[in-house]
CSV table of C-alpha atoms and ligand atoms in Angstrom, one decimal:
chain,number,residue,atom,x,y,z
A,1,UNK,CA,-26.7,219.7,78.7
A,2,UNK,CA,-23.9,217.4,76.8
A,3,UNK,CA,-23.6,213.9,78.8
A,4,UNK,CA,-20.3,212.5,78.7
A,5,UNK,CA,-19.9,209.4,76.6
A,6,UNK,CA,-20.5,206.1,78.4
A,7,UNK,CA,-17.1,204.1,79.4
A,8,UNK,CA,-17.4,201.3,77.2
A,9,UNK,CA,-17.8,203.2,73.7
A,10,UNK,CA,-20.4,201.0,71.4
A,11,UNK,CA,-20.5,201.6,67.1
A,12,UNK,CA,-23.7,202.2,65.8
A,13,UNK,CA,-24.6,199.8,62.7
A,14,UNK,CA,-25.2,201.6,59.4
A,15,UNK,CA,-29.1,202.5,59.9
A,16,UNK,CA,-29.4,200.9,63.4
A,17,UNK,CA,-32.2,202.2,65.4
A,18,UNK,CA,-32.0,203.7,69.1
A,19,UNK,CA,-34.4,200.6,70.5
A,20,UNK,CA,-31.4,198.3,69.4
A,21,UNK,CA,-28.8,200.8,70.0
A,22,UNK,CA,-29.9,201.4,73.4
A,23,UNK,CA,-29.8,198.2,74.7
A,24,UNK,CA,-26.6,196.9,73.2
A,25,UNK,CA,-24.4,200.2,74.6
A,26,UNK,CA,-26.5,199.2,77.8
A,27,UNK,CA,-25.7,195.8,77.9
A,28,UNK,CA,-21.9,196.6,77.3
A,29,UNK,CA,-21.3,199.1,79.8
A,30,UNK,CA,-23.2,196.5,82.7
A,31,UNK,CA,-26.3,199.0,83.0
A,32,UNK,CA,-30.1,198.6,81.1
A,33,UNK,CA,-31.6,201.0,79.2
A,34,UNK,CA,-34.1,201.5,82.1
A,35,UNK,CA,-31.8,201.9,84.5
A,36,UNK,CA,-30.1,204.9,82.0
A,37,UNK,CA,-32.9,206.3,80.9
A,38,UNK,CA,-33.9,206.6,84.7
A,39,UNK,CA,-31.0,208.4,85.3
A,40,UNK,CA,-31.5,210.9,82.7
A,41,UNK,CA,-34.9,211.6,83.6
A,42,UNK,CA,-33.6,212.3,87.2
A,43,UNK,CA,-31.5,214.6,85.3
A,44,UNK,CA,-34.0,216.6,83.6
A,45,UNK,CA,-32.8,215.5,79.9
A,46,UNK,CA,-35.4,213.2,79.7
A,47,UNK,CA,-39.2,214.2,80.6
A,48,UNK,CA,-41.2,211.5,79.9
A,49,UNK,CA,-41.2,208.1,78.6
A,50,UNK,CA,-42.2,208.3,75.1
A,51,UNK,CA,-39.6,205.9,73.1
A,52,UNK,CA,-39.8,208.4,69.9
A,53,UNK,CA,-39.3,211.6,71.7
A,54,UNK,CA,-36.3,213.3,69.7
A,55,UNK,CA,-34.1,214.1,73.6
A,56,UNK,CA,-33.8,210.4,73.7
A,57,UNK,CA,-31.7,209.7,70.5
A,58,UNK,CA,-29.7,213.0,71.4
A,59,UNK,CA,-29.3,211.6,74.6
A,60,UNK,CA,-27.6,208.3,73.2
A,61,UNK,CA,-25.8,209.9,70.3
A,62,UNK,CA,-24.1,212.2,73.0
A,63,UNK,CA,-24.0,208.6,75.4
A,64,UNK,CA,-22.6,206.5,72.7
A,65,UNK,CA,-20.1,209.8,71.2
A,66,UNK,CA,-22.3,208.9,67.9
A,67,UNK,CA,-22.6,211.3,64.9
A,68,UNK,CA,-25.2,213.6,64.6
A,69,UNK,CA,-26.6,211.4,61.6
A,70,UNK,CA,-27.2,208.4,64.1
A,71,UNK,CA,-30.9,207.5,64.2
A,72,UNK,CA,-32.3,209.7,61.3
A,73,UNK,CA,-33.4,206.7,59.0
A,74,UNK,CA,-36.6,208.6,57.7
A,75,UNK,CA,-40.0,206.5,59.1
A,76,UNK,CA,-42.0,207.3,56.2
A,77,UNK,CA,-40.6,207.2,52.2
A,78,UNK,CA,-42.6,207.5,49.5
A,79,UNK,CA,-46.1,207.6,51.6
A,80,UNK,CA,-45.1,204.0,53.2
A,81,UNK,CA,-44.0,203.4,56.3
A,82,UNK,CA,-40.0,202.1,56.2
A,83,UNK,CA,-40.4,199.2,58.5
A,84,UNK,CA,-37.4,198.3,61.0
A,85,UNK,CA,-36.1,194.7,60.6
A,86,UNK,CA,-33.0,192.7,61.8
A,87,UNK,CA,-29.9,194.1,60.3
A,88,UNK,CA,-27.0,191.4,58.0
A,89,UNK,CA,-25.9,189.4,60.8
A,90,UNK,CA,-22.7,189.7,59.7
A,91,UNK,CA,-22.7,193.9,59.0
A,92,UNK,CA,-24.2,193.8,62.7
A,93,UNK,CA,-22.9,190.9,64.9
A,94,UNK,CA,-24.0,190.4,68.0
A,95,UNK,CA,-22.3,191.4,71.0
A,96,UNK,CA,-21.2,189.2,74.0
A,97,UNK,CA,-21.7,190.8,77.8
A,98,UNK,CA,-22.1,190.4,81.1
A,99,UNK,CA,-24.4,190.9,83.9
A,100,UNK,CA,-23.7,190.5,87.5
A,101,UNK,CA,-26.0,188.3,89.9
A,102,UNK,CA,-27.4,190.3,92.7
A,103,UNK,CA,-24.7,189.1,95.6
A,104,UNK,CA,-27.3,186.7,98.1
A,105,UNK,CA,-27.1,187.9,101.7
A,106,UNK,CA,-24.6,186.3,103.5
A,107,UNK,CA,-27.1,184.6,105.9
A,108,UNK,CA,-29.1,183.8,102.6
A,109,UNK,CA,-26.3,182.3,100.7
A,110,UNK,CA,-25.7,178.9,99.9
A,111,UNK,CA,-23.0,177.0,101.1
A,112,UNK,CA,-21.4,176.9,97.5
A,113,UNK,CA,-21.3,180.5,97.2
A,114,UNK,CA,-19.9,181.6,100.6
A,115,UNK,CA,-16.6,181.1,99.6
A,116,UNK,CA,-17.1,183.1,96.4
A,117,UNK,CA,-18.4,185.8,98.6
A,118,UNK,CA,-15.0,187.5,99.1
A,119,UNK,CA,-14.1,187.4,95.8
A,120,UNK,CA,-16.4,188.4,92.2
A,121,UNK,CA,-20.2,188.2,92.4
A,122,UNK,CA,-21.4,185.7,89.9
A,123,UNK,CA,-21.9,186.6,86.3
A,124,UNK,CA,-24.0,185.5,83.5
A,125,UNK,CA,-23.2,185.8,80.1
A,126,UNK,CA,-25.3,187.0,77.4
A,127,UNK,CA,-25.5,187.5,73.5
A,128,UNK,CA,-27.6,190.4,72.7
A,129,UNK,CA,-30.4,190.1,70.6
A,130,UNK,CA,-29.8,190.7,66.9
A,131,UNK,CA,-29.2,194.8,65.7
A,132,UNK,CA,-32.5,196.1,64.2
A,133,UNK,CA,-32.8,198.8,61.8
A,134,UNK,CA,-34.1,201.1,58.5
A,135,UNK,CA,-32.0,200.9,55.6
A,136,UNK,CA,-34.6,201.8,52.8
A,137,UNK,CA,-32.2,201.7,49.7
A,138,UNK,CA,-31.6,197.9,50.5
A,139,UNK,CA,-34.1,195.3,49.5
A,140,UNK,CA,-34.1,191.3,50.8
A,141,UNK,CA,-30.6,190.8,50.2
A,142,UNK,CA,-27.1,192.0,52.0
A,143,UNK,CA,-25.1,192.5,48.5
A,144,UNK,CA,-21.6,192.9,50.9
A,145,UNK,CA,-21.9,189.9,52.8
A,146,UNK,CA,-24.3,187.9,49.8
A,147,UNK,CA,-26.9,186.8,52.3
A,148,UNK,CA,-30.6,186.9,52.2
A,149,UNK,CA,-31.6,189.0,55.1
A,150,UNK,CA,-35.9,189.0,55.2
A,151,UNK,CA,-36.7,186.0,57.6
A,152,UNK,CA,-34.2,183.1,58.2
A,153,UNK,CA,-30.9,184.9,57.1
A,154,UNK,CA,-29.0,182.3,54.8
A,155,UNK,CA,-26.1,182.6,52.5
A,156,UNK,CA,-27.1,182.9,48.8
A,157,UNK,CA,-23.4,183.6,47.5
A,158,UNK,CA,-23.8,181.5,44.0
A,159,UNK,CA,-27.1,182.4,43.2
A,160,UNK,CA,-26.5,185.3,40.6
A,161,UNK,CA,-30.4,185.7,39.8
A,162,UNK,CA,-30.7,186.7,43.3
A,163,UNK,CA,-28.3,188.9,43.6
A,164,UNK,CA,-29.0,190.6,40.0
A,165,UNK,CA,-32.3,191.1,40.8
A,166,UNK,CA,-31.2,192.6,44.0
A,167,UNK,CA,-29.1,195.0,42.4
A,168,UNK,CA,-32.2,195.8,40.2
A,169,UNK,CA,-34.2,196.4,43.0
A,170,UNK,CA,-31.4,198.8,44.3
A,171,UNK,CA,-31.2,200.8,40.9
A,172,UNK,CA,-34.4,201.2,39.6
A,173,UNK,CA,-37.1,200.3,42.7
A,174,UNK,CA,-35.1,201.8,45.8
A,175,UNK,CA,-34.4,205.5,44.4
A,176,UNK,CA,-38.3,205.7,43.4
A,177,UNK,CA,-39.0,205.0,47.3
A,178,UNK,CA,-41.0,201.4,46.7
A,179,UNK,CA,-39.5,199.7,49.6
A,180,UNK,CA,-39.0,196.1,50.3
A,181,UNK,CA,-42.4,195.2,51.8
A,182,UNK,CA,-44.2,198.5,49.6
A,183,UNK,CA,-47.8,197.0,48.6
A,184,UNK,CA,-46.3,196.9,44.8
A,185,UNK,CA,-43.5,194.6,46.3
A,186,UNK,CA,-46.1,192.0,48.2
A,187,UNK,CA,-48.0,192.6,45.5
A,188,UNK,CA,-45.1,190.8,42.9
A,189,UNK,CA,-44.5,188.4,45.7
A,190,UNK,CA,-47.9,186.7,45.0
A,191,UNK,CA,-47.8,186.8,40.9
A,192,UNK,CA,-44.7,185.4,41.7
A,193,UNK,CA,-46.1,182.6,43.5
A,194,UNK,CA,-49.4,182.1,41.8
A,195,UNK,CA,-47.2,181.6,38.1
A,196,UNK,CA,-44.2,179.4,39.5
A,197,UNK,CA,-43.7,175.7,39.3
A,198,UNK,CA,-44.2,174.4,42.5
A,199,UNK,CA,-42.0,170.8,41.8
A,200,UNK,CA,-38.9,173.7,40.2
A,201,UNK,CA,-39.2,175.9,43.6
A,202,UNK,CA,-39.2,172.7,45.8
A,203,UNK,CA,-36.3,170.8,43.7
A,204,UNK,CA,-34.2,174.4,44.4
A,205,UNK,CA,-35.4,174.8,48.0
A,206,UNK,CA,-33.7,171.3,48.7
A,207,UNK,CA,-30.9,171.9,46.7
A,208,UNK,CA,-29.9,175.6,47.8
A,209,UNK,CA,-31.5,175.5,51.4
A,210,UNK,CA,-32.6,178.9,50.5
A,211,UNK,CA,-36.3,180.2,51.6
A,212,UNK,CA,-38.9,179.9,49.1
A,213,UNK,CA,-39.6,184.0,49.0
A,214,UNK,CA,-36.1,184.0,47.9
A,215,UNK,CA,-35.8,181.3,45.1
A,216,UNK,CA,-38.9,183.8,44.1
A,217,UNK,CA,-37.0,187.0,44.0
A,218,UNK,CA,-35.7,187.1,40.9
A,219,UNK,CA,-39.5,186.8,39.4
A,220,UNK,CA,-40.6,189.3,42.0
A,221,UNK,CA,-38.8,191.9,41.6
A,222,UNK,CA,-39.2,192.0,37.5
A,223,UNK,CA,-42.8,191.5,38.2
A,224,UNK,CA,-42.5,195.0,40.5
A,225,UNK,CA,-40.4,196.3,38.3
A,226,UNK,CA,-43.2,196.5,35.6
A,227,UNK,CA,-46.1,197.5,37.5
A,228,UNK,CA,-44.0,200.3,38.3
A,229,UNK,CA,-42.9,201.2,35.1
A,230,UNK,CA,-44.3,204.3,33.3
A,231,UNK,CA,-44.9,201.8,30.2
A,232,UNK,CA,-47.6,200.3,32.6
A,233,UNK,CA,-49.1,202.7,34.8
A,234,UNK,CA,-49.7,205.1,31.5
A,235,UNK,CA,-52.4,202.3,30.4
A,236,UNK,CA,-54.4,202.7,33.2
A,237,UNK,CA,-57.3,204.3,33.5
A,238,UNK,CA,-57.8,203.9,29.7
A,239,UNK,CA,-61.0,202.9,28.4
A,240,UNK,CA,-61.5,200.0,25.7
A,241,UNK,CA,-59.8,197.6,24.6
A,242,UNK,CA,-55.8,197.4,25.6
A,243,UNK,CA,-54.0,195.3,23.3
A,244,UNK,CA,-50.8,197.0,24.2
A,245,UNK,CA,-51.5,196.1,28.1
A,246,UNK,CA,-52.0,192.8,27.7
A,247,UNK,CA,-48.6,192.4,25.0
A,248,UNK,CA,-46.4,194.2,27.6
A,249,UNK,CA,-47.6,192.1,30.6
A,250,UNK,CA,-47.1,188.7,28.4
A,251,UNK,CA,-43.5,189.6,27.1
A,252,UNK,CA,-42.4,190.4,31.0
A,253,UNK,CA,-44.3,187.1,31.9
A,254,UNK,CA,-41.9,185.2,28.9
A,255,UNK,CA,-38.6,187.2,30.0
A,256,UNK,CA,-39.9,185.8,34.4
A,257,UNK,CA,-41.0,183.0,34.4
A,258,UNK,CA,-39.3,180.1,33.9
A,259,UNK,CA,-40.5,177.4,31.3
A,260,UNK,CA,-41.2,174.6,32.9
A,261,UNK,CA,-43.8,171.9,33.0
A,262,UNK,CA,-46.0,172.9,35.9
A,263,UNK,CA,-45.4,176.6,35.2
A,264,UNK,CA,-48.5,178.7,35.3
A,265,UNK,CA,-47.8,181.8,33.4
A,266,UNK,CA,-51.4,182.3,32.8
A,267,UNK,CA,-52.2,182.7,36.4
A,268,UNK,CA,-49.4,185.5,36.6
A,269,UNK,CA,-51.3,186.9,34.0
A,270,UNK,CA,-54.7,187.2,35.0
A,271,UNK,CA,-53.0,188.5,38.6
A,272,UNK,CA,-51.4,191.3,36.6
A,273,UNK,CA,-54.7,192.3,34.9
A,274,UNK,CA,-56.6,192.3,38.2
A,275,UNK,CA,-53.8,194.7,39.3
A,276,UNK,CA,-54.4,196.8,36.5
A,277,UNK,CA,-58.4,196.9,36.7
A,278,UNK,CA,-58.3,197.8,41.0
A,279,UNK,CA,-55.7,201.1,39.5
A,280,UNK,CA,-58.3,201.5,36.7
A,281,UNK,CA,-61.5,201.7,39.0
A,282,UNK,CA,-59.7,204.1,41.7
A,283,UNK,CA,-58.9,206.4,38.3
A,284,UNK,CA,-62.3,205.8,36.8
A,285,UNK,CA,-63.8,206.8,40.2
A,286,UNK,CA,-61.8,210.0,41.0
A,287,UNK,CA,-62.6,211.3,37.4
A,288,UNK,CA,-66.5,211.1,37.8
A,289,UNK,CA,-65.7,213.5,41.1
A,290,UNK,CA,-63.4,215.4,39.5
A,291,UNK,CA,-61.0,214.4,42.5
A,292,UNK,CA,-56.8,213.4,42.5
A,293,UNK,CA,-57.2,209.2,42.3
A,294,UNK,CA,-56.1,208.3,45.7
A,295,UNK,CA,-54.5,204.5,45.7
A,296,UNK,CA,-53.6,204.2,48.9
A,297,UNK,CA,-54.2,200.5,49.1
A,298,UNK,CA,-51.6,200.1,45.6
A,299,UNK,CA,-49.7,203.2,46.3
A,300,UNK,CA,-48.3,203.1,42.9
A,301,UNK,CA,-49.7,205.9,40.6
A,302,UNK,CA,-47.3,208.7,42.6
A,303,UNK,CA,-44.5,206.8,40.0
A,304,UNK,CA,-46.6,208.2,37.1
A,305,UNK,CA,-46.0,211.6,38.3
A,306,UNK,CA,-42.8,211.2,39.4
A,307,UNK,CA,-41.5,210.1,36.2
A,308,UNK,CA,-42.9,213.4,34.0
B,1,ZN,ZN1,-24.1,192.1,55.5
């Protein structure tokens, strides 16, 4: 059965999910998703209440006259899950409605209201709670708009490391399906912690009122961009020394991390190693069973294949 469209016609942001969708078409046409979804379980297009089954995004691409590519942001990439997070503010603004009051009995009403009685029930007005979505090609950053977008969205326009390393991310990191919060991405989050300066992230904290996992992008996404690399990932498993390990990891360490005082380049160091030995034990350990390595924790060796 094809519903008609809903009066009030709602866009769908650019990945937006049904959850967020839902409720902001809702909201706009002075109905709730329950109340909808109610209805279209009383007409038979909806059977149960399961949020994921695949009826109930039909059902509010056909409410919302959507395309048919409306809610098919994958859930899994890469063998991680693509979490859903608050979209740009500003690609997705929030929308303003209204919701009518329940009209009080007219022996129930205060004397205020009676006189409204004949005319409009009272209204509240609303903002709707920010868009959420997938958009796995897209790292921490909104490139359009230039904001940071994971946590407390600020405005990072200026800061070119940022936004270079988030173009990075985008050409090298987001094609090979490591998303934004992939374990090799959390992973580069603490080297990058561990090594920097804490008196050069503060001083730029103050000065740029930017979030400390973003002063710390540029660092973490070079420092993901090597334990990703095929350079990398070819050395492990190796037995004896590794000279060539240990030269590759200290020339990205010089090219990241800034030379500073309290720097700690050492600690990114030893981080990077540890990285490297966890890999070497889960390839050490397959090989004495004769098994495929399986790194789920790390998730990283599928890159090694990939790139043959
Ligand atoms: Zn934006």
């Amino acid at each position: 059965m094809t519903l008609p469209p809903l009066p009030i016609r709602t866009r769908a942001y650019d990945g937006e999910g049904v959850d967020s969708y839902a409720h902001r078409a809702a909201a706009r046409n002075y109905t709730t998703v329950k109340d909808t979804e109610d209805w279209l379980r009383r007409l038979g297009v909806l059977h149960g209440k399961d949020r994921r089954d695949p009826a109930r995004k039909q059902a509010w691409r056909q409410l919302g006259a959507l395309h048919d590519t409306a809610f098919t942001a994958p859930d899994i990439l890469g063998g991680d899950w693509v979490t859903e997070r608050e979209l740009c503010h500003r690609c997705a603004p929030t929308v303003a409605y209204t919701t009518f009051l329940p009209r009080p009995r007219p022996e129930d009403a205060p004397d205020t209201w009676k006189a409204d009685m004949t005319t409009e029930p009272p209204t509240v007005d609303h903002l709707s709670a920010p868009a959420r979505g997938r958009l796995p090609g897209v790292g921490r950053v909104c490139l359009r708009h230039r904001r940071w977008i994971d946590g407390p969205q600020v405005d990072v326009t200026g800061r070119r490391d940022i936004l270079r390393a988030e173009r990075r991310y985008r050409q090298v990191l987001a094609p090979r399906h490591v998303l934004f919060d992939s374990p090799v991405m959390r992973e580069a989050a603490q080297v990058a912690a561990v090594s920097a300066d804490p008196s050069r992230v503060a001083d730029l904290q103050q000065t740029t009122s930017v979030p400390m996992s973003a002063v710390l992008y540029p660092e973490q996404v070079a420092f993901a961009l090597l334990m990703g690399s095929p350079a990398f990932l070819r050395m492990v498993g190796r037995t004896g020394p590794r000279p060539d390990l240990v030269t590759l990891i200290d020339t990205v360490i010089e090219q990241t991390v800034p030379v500073t005082a309290d720097a700690q380049p050492y600690r990114a160091r030893s981080r990077l190693l540890a990285f490297a030995n966890g890999l070497d034990r889960i390839v050490w350990n397959a090989r004495a069973k004769d098994a495929e390595p399986d790194d789920g924790a790390y998730n990283v060796l599928r890159l090694l294949d990939e790139s043959d």
